XYZ file of C-alpha atoms in Angstrom:
641
model
C 68.854 63.419 0.272
C 66.309 66.084 1.216
C 62.605 66.709 0.674
C 61.696 68.817 -2.390
C 59.951 72.108 -1.599
C 57.690 72.808 -4.548
C 56.434 76.260 -5.512
C 52.699 76.866 -5.801
C 52.843 76.814 -9.593
C 54.268 73.273 -9.560
C 51.701 72.074 -7.025
C 48.856 73.458 -9.141
C 50.218 71.700 -12.224
C 50.478 68.387 -10.355
C 46.991 68.692 -8.873
C 45.339 69.509 -12.178
C 45.927 66.144 -13.793
C 45.069 64.145 -10.672
C 41.817 65.994 -10.005
C 40.821 65.669 -13.666
C 40.965 61.883 -13.278
C 38.744 61.752 -10.159
C 36.254 58.892 -10.465
C 33.592 60.917 -8.634
C 33.231 64.607 -7.706
C 35.684 65.770 -5.027
C 37.439 62.391 -4.773
C 40.877 63.962 -4.274
C 39.419 66.586 -1.949
C 37.846 63.894 0.213
C 41.148 62.026 0.406
C 42.768 65.251 1.601
C 39.949 65.752 4.096
C 40.513 62.289 5.549
C 44.188 63.157 6.016
C 43.186 66.353 7.821
C 40.815 64.413 10.077
C 43.513 61.814 10.758
C 45.899 64.593 11.782
C 43.402 66.193 14.150
C 42.703 62.821 15.750
C 46.440 62.045 15.937
C 47.162 65.407 17.543
C 44.474 64.719 20.130
C 46.531 61.734 21.362
C 49.728 63.687 22.008
C 50.598 64.602 25.593
C 51.120 68.265 26.325
C 49.024 69.626 23.458
C 46.899 72.459 24.930
C 43.707 71.094 23.415
C 44.064 67.828 25.343
C 44.930 68.958 28.841
C 41.489 69.462 30.356
C 39.848 66.961 32.657
C 36.117 67.146 33.342
C 35.301 69.283 36.360
C 32.884 68.455 39.211
C 30.333 70.968 37.953
C 30.204 69.573 34.402
C 26.677 68.472 33.518
C 27.304 67.690 29.863
C 25.803 70.938 28.556
C 27.927 73.544 26.845
C 25.374 76.247 27.527
C 25.087 77.497 23.947
C 21.620 77.644 22.447
C 20.778 75.481 19.451
C 23.798 73.142 19.786
C 23.386 69.555 20.933
C 24.268 68.712 24.523
C 27.574 66.827 24.630
C 29.183 64.791 27.362
C 32.424 66.314 28.652
C 34.365 63.234 27.514
C 33.726 63.906 23.810
C 36.183 65.853 21.637
C 35.189 68.843 19.526
C 36.433 70.558 16.401
C 35.707 74.008 14.991
C 36.061 74.500 11.241
C 36.808 77.980 9.886
C 36.176 77.555 6.164
C 36.931 79.936 3.330
C 35.348 79.855 -0.087
C 38.064 77.926 -1.954
C 39.206 74.339 -2.078
C 40.731 74.576 1.404
C 37.297 75.397 2.793
C 35.975 72.263 1.087
C 38.833 70.175 2.535
C 38.044 71.500 6.013
C 34.282 70.880 5.796
C 34.758 67.345 4.471
C 37.265 66.749 7.301
C 34.637 67.902 9.795
C 32.197 65.375 8.322
C 34.744 62.584 8.801
C 35.347 63.587 12.413
C 31.622 63.701 13.171
C 31.358 60.149 11.857
C 34.147 59.219 14.281
C 32.254 60.602 17.266
C 33.481 64.190 17.367
C 31.273 67.198 17.852
C 31.831 69.659 14.998
C 30.737 73.199 14.217
C 31.701 75.183 11.123
C 31.998 78.894 10.496
C 31.976 79.870 6.801
C 33.928 83.101 6.413
C 34.316 83.325 2.651
C 32.213 85.101 0.071
C 30.845 81.688 -0.876
C 31.000 78.124 0.396
C 31.874 74.783 -1.185
C 28.296 73.496 -1.393
C 28.969 69.745 -1.767
C 31.323 69.810 1.194
C 28.861 71.808 3.263
C 26.035 69.399 2.498
C 28.226 66.440 3.456
C 29.192 68.178 6.695
C 25.582 68.904 7.684
C 24.382 65.454 6.594
C 26.939 63.868 8.938
C 25.537 65.872 11.862
C 27.865 68.869 11.824
C 26.377 72.276 12.566
C 27.070 75.420 10.537
C 26.955 78.417 12.877
C 26.930 82.164 12.381
C 25.639 84.032 9.360
C 25.632 80.890 7.167
C 23.803 78.683 9.648
C 20.432 77.477 8.453
C 18.980 77.536 11.964
C 19.079 80.983 13.511
C 19.341 79.550 17.009
C 22.475 77.564 16.097
C 24.889 80.284 17.067
C 28.430 80.534 18.369
C 30.461 83.713 18.600
C 34.235 84.113 18.938
C 33.729 85.534 22.426
C 32.218 82.209 23.522
C 35.130 79.970 22.512
C 36.634 79.819 26.014
C 33.304 78.602 27.382
C 32.815 76.265 24.431
C 36.246 74.657 24.790
C 35.756 74.107 28.512
C 32.880 71.694 27.887
C 34.856 69.118 25.884
C 37.650 66.698 26.620
C 39.658 68.228 23.796
C 39.049 70.902 21.213
C 40.786 71.819 17.957
C 40.272 74.312 15.143
C 40.775 73.506 11.455
C 42.060 76.440 9.421
C 40.575 76.144 5.930
C 40.504 79.867 5.159
C 42.961 80.426 2.290
C 45.617 77.768 1.623
C 48.426 78.016 -0.937
C 46.592 80.520 -3.102
C 46.266 83.090 -0.343
C 48.249 86.319 -0.182
C 48.390 88.946 2.521
C 47.007 88.939 6.064
C 43.822 87.374 7.369
C 40.722 89.459 6.841
C 38.665 90.734 9.750
C 36.176 87.898 10.280
C 38.571 84.924 10.104
C 41.171 86.921 12.052
C 38.660 87.392 14.865
C 37.979 83.650 15.064
C 41.677 82.738 14.949
C 42.538 85.259 17.667
C 39.691 83.974 19.849
C 40.921 80.398 19.400
C 44.410 81.460 20.502
C 42.958 83.161 23.590
C 41.024 79.976 24.383
C 44.188 77.852 23.882
C 42.568 75.891 21.081
C 45.285 74.361 18.853
C 44.976 74.959 15.114
C 45.451 72.393 12.360
C 46.055 74.199 9.068
C 45.075 72.780 5.704
C 48.047 73.058 3.300
C 49.433 76.360 4.677
C 48.467 78.428 7.736
C 46.337 81.279 6.422
C 48.230 84.557 6.250
C 51.570 82.882 5.399
C 52.816 83.041 1.818
C 53.364 79.507 0.501
C 56.308 80.361 -1.769
C 58.286 82.635 0.557
C 57.243 81.709 4.088
C 56.643 85.386 4.835
C 54.029 85.782 7.571
C 51.650 88.707 7.343
C 49.888 90.251 10.330
C 47.598 88.732 11.399
C 48.202 85.111 10.405
C 47.508 81.638 11.735
C 50.007 80.021 14.095
C 49.404 76.302 13.674
C 50.162 73.401 15.982
C 50.240 71.215 12.874
C 49.863 71.646 9.131
C 48.637 68.946 6.755
C 49.793 69.115 3.163
C 49.379 66.836 0.171
C 51.752 65.268 -2.354
C 54.825 67.406 -1.597
C 56.047 70.002 0.869
C 55.783 73.709 0.073
C 58.615 76.182 0.658
C 56.849 77.810 3.603
C 56.793 74.505 5.484
C 60.549 74.757 5.986
C 60.755 78.561 5.978
C 58.259 79.404 8.728
C 58.049 77.672 12.100
C 54.451 78.894 12.532
C 53.458 75.958 10.324
C 54.043 73.772 13.394
C 54.578 70.069 12.812
C 54.104 69.527 9.079
C 52.624 66.235 7.914
C 52.500 65.311 4.242
C 49.859 62.867 2.998
C 49.791 61.159 -0.396
C 46.133 61.617 -1.447
C 47.106 60.285 -4.873
C 49.326 63.335 -5.503
C 52.878 62.196 -4.661
C 53.659 60.619 -8.017
C 52.361 63.668 -9.873
C 54.377 66.013 -7.632
C 57.488 63.892 -8.101
C 57.072 64.008 -11.874
C 56.539 67.765 -11.794
C 59.681 68.162 -9.689
C 61.771 66.054 -12.081
C 60.423 67.948 -15.084
C 61.324 71.316 -13.610
C 64.788 70.185 -12.575
C 65.392 68.847 -16.108
C 64.344 72.237 -17.480
C 66.912 73.937 -15.261
C 64.458 75.492 -12.817
C 65.305 75.928 -9.152
C 63.646 73.314 -6.947
C 64.627 73.980 -3.340
C 64.804 71.193 -0.799
C 64.287 71.153 2.949
C 64.657 69.184 6.143
C 63.682 69.665 9.777
C 66.520 69.011 12.211
C 64.651 68.454 15.478
C 61.307 66.781 16.000
C 59.307 67.973 19.036
C 59.933 65.592 21.952
C 56.243 64.765 22.387
C 56.047 63.102 18.989
C 59.492 61.542 18.580
C 58.331 58.156 19.792
C 54.741 58.251 18.503
C 53.853 56.753 15.134
C 52.581 59.168 12.521
C 49.196 58.609 10.868
C 49.392 55.901 8.213
C 51.103 56.971 5.007
C 52.234 60.378 6.256
C 55.779 61.744 6.350
C 57.369 64.810 7.925
C 60.293 67.061 7.026
C 62.353 65.458 9.765
C 64.932 62.712 9.162
C 63.725 59.251 10.167
C 66.047 57.805 12.820
C 65.652 54.254 11.511
C 66.245 55.256 7.907
C 69.284 57.297 8.882
C 70.920 54.056 9.891
C 70.068 52.482 6.559
C 67.351 50.113 7.821
C 63.635 50.245 8.335
C 61.793 49.599 11.593
C 62.152 45.817 11.103
C 65.911 46.088 10.631
C 65.710 45.488 6.900
C 67.259 47.570 4.160
C 64.718 50.101 2.903
C 63.397 49.903 -0.627
C 63.304 52.735 -3.129
C 60.035 54.008 -1.722
C 61.628 54.536 1.699
C 65.163 55.637 0.832
C 67.228 57.225 3.585
C 66.881 60.952 4.099
C 70.449 60.911 5.404
C 73.001 58.320 4.275
C 74.498 56.579 7.295
C 78.052 57.766 8.054
C 80.984 56.011 9.665
C 81.784 58.232 12.641
C 84.684 56.098 13.846
C 88.045 56.714 12.120
C 89.138 53.953 9.752
C 91.796 51.403 10.607
C 94.399 53.341 8.618
C 93.317 56.864 9.565
C 95.446 59.197 11.648
C 95.181 62.753 12.965
C 95.800 64.145 9.482
C 93.730 61.931 7.182
C 90.464 62.829 8.917
C 90.793 66.400 7.665
C 92.672 69.136 9.518
C 90.786 72.356 10.131
C 92.500 75.653 10.854
C 90.711 78.258 12.954
C 91.551 81.973 12.815
C 89.257 83.415 15.459
C 89.184 85.462 18.616
C 91.201 88.462 19.744
C 92.404 90.001 23.005
C 89.001 91.666 23.202
C 87.029 88.494 22.399
C 89.014 85.386 23.416
C 85.781 83.497 24.068
C 84.964 83.367 20.346
C 88.205 81.473 19.739
C 87.455 79.014 22.533
C 83.882 78.373 21.364
C 84.868 77.942 17.720
C 87.737 75.565 18.459
C 85.710 73.623 21.027
C 83.125 72.912 18.370
C 85.822 71.857 15.898
C 87.442 69.520 18.437
C 84.109 67.954 19.361
C 83.033 67.547 15.725
C 85.684 65.123 14.444
C 88.643 63.043 15.598
C 91.113 64.882 13.360
C 93.584 67.617 14.213
C 92.506 71.185 14.912
C 94.996 74.001 14.344
C 94.580 77.497 15.745
C 96.143 80.757 14.595
C 95.788 83.895 16.691
C 96.563 85.901 19.806
C 94.124 83.855 21.909
C 96.312 80.756 21.654
C 96.909 80.510 25.408
C 93.185 80.486 26.209
C 92.510 78.000 23.414
C 95.251 75.547 24.420
C 94.290 75.853 28.099
C 90.736 74.808 27.169
C 91.870 72.055 24.770
C 95.529 70.985 24.987
C 95.122 68.770 21.907
C 94.892 71.870 19.680
C 98.072 72.842 17.810
C 98.391 76.628 18.023
C 100.432 79.274 16.198
C 100.512 83.053 16.215
C 99.266 83.525 12.657
C 98.111 81.749 9.514
C 101.504 81.876 7.793
C 103.197 79.948 10.593
C 100.451 77.320 10.841
C 100.879 73.946 9.229
C 98.897 72.567 6.316
C 95.125 72.368 6.717
C 92.236 71.082 4.615
C 89.949 74.027 5.458
C 90.136 77.391 7.203
C 87.580 79.096 9.433
C 88.089 82.875 9.609
C 86.141 85.533 11.448
C 84.515 84.836 14.830
C 85.592 87.584 17.215
C 88.664 88.330 15.107
C 88.150 92.012 14.414
C 87.306 93.481 11.026
C 90.727 94.970 10.231
C 92.655 91.837 11.230
C 90.256 89.651 9.259
C 90.572 91.908 6.207
C 94.313 91.272 6.100
C 93.894 87.549 6.839
C 91.344 87.082 4.077
C 93.344 89.106 1.576
C 96.264 86.758 2.195
C 94.209 83.586 1.967
C 92.167 84.604 -1.076
C 95.225 85.845 -2.953
C 97.229 82.718 -2.093
C 100.028 84.573 -0.320
C 99.310 82.975 3.069
C 99.114 79.334 1.934
C 100.470 77.189 -0.847
C 97.124 75.731 -1.912
C 93.543 76.945 -2.345
C 91.699 75.075 0.375
C 88.080 75.836 1.337
C 87.634 78.954 3.471
C 84.622 79.377 5.750
C 84.072 83.063 6.516
C 81.919 84.076 9.480
C 81.096 87.068 11.693
C 83.822 89.773 11.529
C 85.204 87.992 8.485
C 81.939 88.582 6.620
C 81.986 92.237 7.622
C 85.595 92.486 6.435
C 84.532 91.271 2.991
C 82.235 94.259 2.753
C 84.902 96.883 3.392
C 85.463 99.219 0.416
C 88.830 99.736 -1.238
C 91.232 101.243 1.240
C 92.317 103.897 -1.228
C 88.667 104.907 -1.687
C 88.392 105.293 2.079
C 91.440 107.533 2.066
C 93.744 105.172 3.963
C 96.386 102.533 3.311
C 96.453 101.392 -0.347
C 98.458 98.197 0.241
C 95.648 95.871 -0.841
C 93.595 98.257 -2.926
C 92.689 97.928 -6.583
C 91.367 101.110 -8.099
C 89.072 99.159 -10.436
C 87.349 97.398 -7.552
C 84.951 98.971 -5.115
C 85.061 95.956 -2.778
C 88.342 94.063 -3.337
C 87.518 91.073 -1.116
C 84.134 90.573 -2.777
C 86.017 90.511 -6.083
C 88.571 88.089 -4.564
C 85.878 85.684 -3.352
C 84.372 85.622 -6.830
C 87.739 84.720 -8.380
C 89.199 82.428 -5.693
C 90.481 79.113 -7.040
C 89.126 77.177 -4.065
C 85.771 77.082 -2.336
C 84.408 79.905 -0.183
C 81.599 79.410 2.343
C 79.890 82.478 3.809
C 77.855 82.054 7.018
C 76.243 85.443 7.765
C 73.391 86.278 10.091
C 70.703 88.667 8.860
C 72.602 91.886 9.568
C 75.799 90.591 7.996
C 73.883 89.317 4.985
C 72.508 92.815 4.369
C 76.099 94.113 4.348
C 77.083 91.445 1.821
C 74.096 92.300 -0.362
C 74.913 96.012 -0.266
C 78.497 95.262 -1.331
C 77.445 92.834 -4.063
C 75.045 95.396 -5.515
C 77.797 98.041 -5.531
C 80.702 95.928 -6.793
C 81.057 96.552 -10.560
C 82.761 93.218 -11.254
C 79.662 91.285 -10.096
C 77.111 90.414 -12.769
C 73.449 90.284 -11.756
C 70.299 89.741 -13.733
C 67.443 92.195 -13.307
C 65.516 89.599 -11.270
C 68.508 89.019 -8.982
C 69.084 92.727 -8.525
C 65.421 93.153 -7.576
C 65.615 90.260 -5.094
C 68.702 91.767 -3.451
C 67.236 95.263 -3.337
C 64.344 93.845 -1.291
C 66.879 92.669 1.327
C 67.965 96.237 2.068
C 64.481 97.268 3.202
C 64.805 96.643 6.928
C 61.167 97.528 7.579
C 59.826 94.345 5.964
C 60.704 90.699 5.465
C 61.960 89.521 2.088
C 61.924 86.260 0.099
C 65.126 84.603 1.304
C 65.523 81.813 -1.220
C 65.898 84.106 -4.283
C 68.118 86.535 -2.335
C 70.528 83.863 -1.102
C 70.478 82.242 -4.549
C 71.457 85.533 -6.166
C 74.481 86.019 -3.889
C 75.699 82.447 -4.235
C 75.491 82.562 -8.028
C 77.045 86.014 -8.311
C 80.045 85.156 -6.095
C 80.216 81.452 -7.017
C 80.354 80.398 -3.378
C 78.316 78.565 -0.771
C 76.118 80.804 1.371
C 74.520 79.794 4.670
C 72.078 82.427 5.946
C 71.548 81.728 9.636
C 68.172 81.685 11.342
C 65.551 79.397 12.848
C 65.103 78.440 9.197
C 68.613 78.420 7.749
C 68.931 78.818 3.974
C 71.963 77.157 2.354
C 72.754 77.628 -1.333
C 75.503 76.723 -3.773
C 76.017 77.086 -7.515
C 75.272 73.960 -9.499
C 78.344 72.044 -10.581
C 79.874 73.388 -13.760
C 79.650 69.872 -15.219
C 75.864 69.936 -14.833
C 74.111 68.329 -17.764
C 70.838 70.237 -17.456
C 69.344 71.882 -20.497
C 69.752 75.362 -19.081
C 73.056 77.191 -18.709
C 74.748 75.704 -15.637
C 76.028 79.133 -14.580
C 72.464 80.179 -13.839
C 71.756 77.134 -11.729
C 71.674 77.144 -7.939
C 70.960 74.421 -5.395
C 69.113 75.466 -2.251
C 68.317 73.616 0.972
C 66.329 75.056 3.873
C 67.046 73.661 7.336
C 64.228 74.229 9.818
C 66.016 73.822 13.151
C 62.824 72.601 14.793
C 63.745 74.483 17.987
C 65.129 77.890 18.934
C 67.556 76.911 21.713
C 70.502 78.026 19.555
C 69.380 81.666 19.860
C 72.096 82.443 22.393
C 75.386 84.436 22.266
C 78.291 82.513 20.756
C 76.107 79.922 19.059
C 77.222 81.194 15.645
C 80.879 80.699 16.646
C 80.025 77.093 17.496
C 78.364 76.586 14.108
C 81.369 77.956 12.218
C 83.800 75.677 14.069
C 81.534 72.669 13.557
C 80.973 73.398 9.862
C 84.656 74.084 9.236
C 85.647 70.777 10.838
C 83.090 68.864 8.762
C 84.291 70.577 5.572
C 87.871 69.582 6.412
C 86.652 66.045 7.126
C 84.952 65.888 3.710
C 88.107 67.139 1.983
C 90.277 64.699 3.911
C 88.070 61.729 3.078
C 87.972 62.713 -0.599
C 91.756 62.438 -0.860
C 94.579 64.887 -1.613
C 94.036 65.015 -5.372
C 90.243 65.399 -5.323
C 88.562 68.781 -5.593
C 85.122 68.611 -4.057
C 82.376 70.406 -6.008
C 80.541 73.209 -4.254
C 77.369 71.099 -4.199
C 79.165 68.483 -2.071
C 80.440 71.143 0.316
C 76.930 72.563 0.491
C 75.616 69.202 1.680
C 78.357 69.143 4.297
C 77.337 72.594 5.522
C 73.692 71.492 5.615
C 74.745 68.562 7.797
C 76.498 71.023 10.084
C 73.311 73.093 10.433
C 71.298 69.984 11.299
C 73.869 68.756 13.835
C 74.066 72.241 15.366
C 70.280 72.368 15.847
C 70.256 68.885 17.352
C 73.131 69.805 19.694
C 71.196 72.875 20.839
C 68.167 70.693 21.559
C 70.315 68.235 23.531
C 71.990 71.086 25.419
C 68.609 72.472 26.532
C 67.283 69.116 27.724
C 67.415 68.457 31.472
C 65.998 65.733 33.701
C 63.164 68.104 34.601
C 62.414 69.288 31.088
C 63.808 71.886 28.716
C 65.584 74.984 30.024
C 67.781 77.795 28.629
C 71.260 76.769 27.553
C 74.467 78.414 26.319
C 76.899 78.170 23.430
C 79.561 76.310 25.400
C 77.051 73.618 26.355
C 75.889 73.375 22.729
C 79.497 72.821 21.625
C 79.940 70.024 24.161
C 76.731 68.363 22.895
C 78.021 67.977 19.321
C 79.256 64.369 19.771
C 75.866 63.323 21.126
C 74.137 65.037 18.227
C 76.321 63.265 15.667
C 75.668 59.944 17.397
C 71.923 60.559 17.533
C 71.756 61.512 13.868
C 74.501 59.158 12.657
C 75.862 61.928 10.493
């Protein structure tokens, strides 16, 4: 359903065989370069891109005022290539040659210890000019300080980042960093080749300084960083003869039991939603036509264009009622935080047509906001549900008792899925009460963190939805709980999380927690990481207990960064989980992988609802959690999911 995110090692393996079969030197590189040139030209057609917004002024005389460079008319576009010494530098220089042949003015700055000579010769033969220390003509000069003046003399201007690519590690070095910073000051958009330089391809971690790209062009398959770091901009993937090889490499690694993460982008920038992509390119975003199960001509898509999202029937069936659609129970809010209960239940009501039950002291506020909600004072007196949501604004102590009852089975007669958020996540991380010197009612002397132990051994499904701070608490508890088994690699990945002074690789950390506790984990953020253990019936060669499925959801916008937005997500996700359970039938136990896909859908719908909530007749503007909750039906209709 989602796009594979291949690690660098897999990409290298796929490229090796394809490049070895090139019919002439640099054939694959030149295909990649054409894709880069196509992307630059495509970006130059988009409204609102900073590089396109300048009209010629009355004083323009066609000269850019820089010695040694040809005099250009102000209507011509320009591109600056910053090329490193590796293959990405060659891609960038060949792309410059293509753009020159299409009527662009192009200059190149070679910042590596060497230069790809064939690509450089092709660039100069086309009419491109190499400036700076590597320029053959001393008078052909351009300095970073002159980029503002240089940009002002062209109808549009872009920079191609060909400094490092997927093999790079660490921050930009001084010379390329100076050029990139000058381009940012001059409002020159950057198109990155493969990966913005300074961003780690396998983790998405951005070092300082690094490139912030308007668009990134990649080849054959997406890399993890494309979904993990929004500084990649709009990510376009071209074939270049590599897709089949990448697909084969992906299948091989999955068959061998290796983790192959997947990814999707929830929201496409409004400027490009209605504009066709360059021929043969795809993005991380779902395709609206394919979501509905047809292509642009209204025909069923073939295998080569299978739907990213399977179309869903949003209308209840002819024989459905308020129960069969999946009843969700919400245990949220408190006298101190009644708003959390209202936001969480609003999202649940707006998400599906089925019943929503509420348990808690905020029942009056909840029913006043939504009289269709069936409310009770506590979980024990609530009716049967298909899934529980516990935590938002509920208070740590109250949630501790609630979760102990649910996880032990004393509060309900069946082990339904439990989504744990906010204060509920913090409650999980509370040590044994006897170890804290207080009430021993729920304590087990052999357990340091009883609720962590209970999650691990719960008969039903548990879904944790922490933000970064809460995730660090979970990690600290998991590392300290003696009943949790961790490999040395997992323990190292989790130890990295506790260092608050630096970023950490999120995919291995989330994978470690989900495998150790045998639960679904959704780590919130602009790039949300969702993981679940592979189904125990998995037929892979490796031990299924070591397998984890991971999907990264790049929201595509940051409008959800507002108080209460997490409460909305938990209510939405809980309702969708209940819907999935209800549709599966009373005797069907959904595997964690299926619930993971449901939670991924919730993250995508939540991001789309935030985008809708921020959209006004006059453009985008700040929004709030309550507006995001009300936008959920529109988001589900837009996405058909």
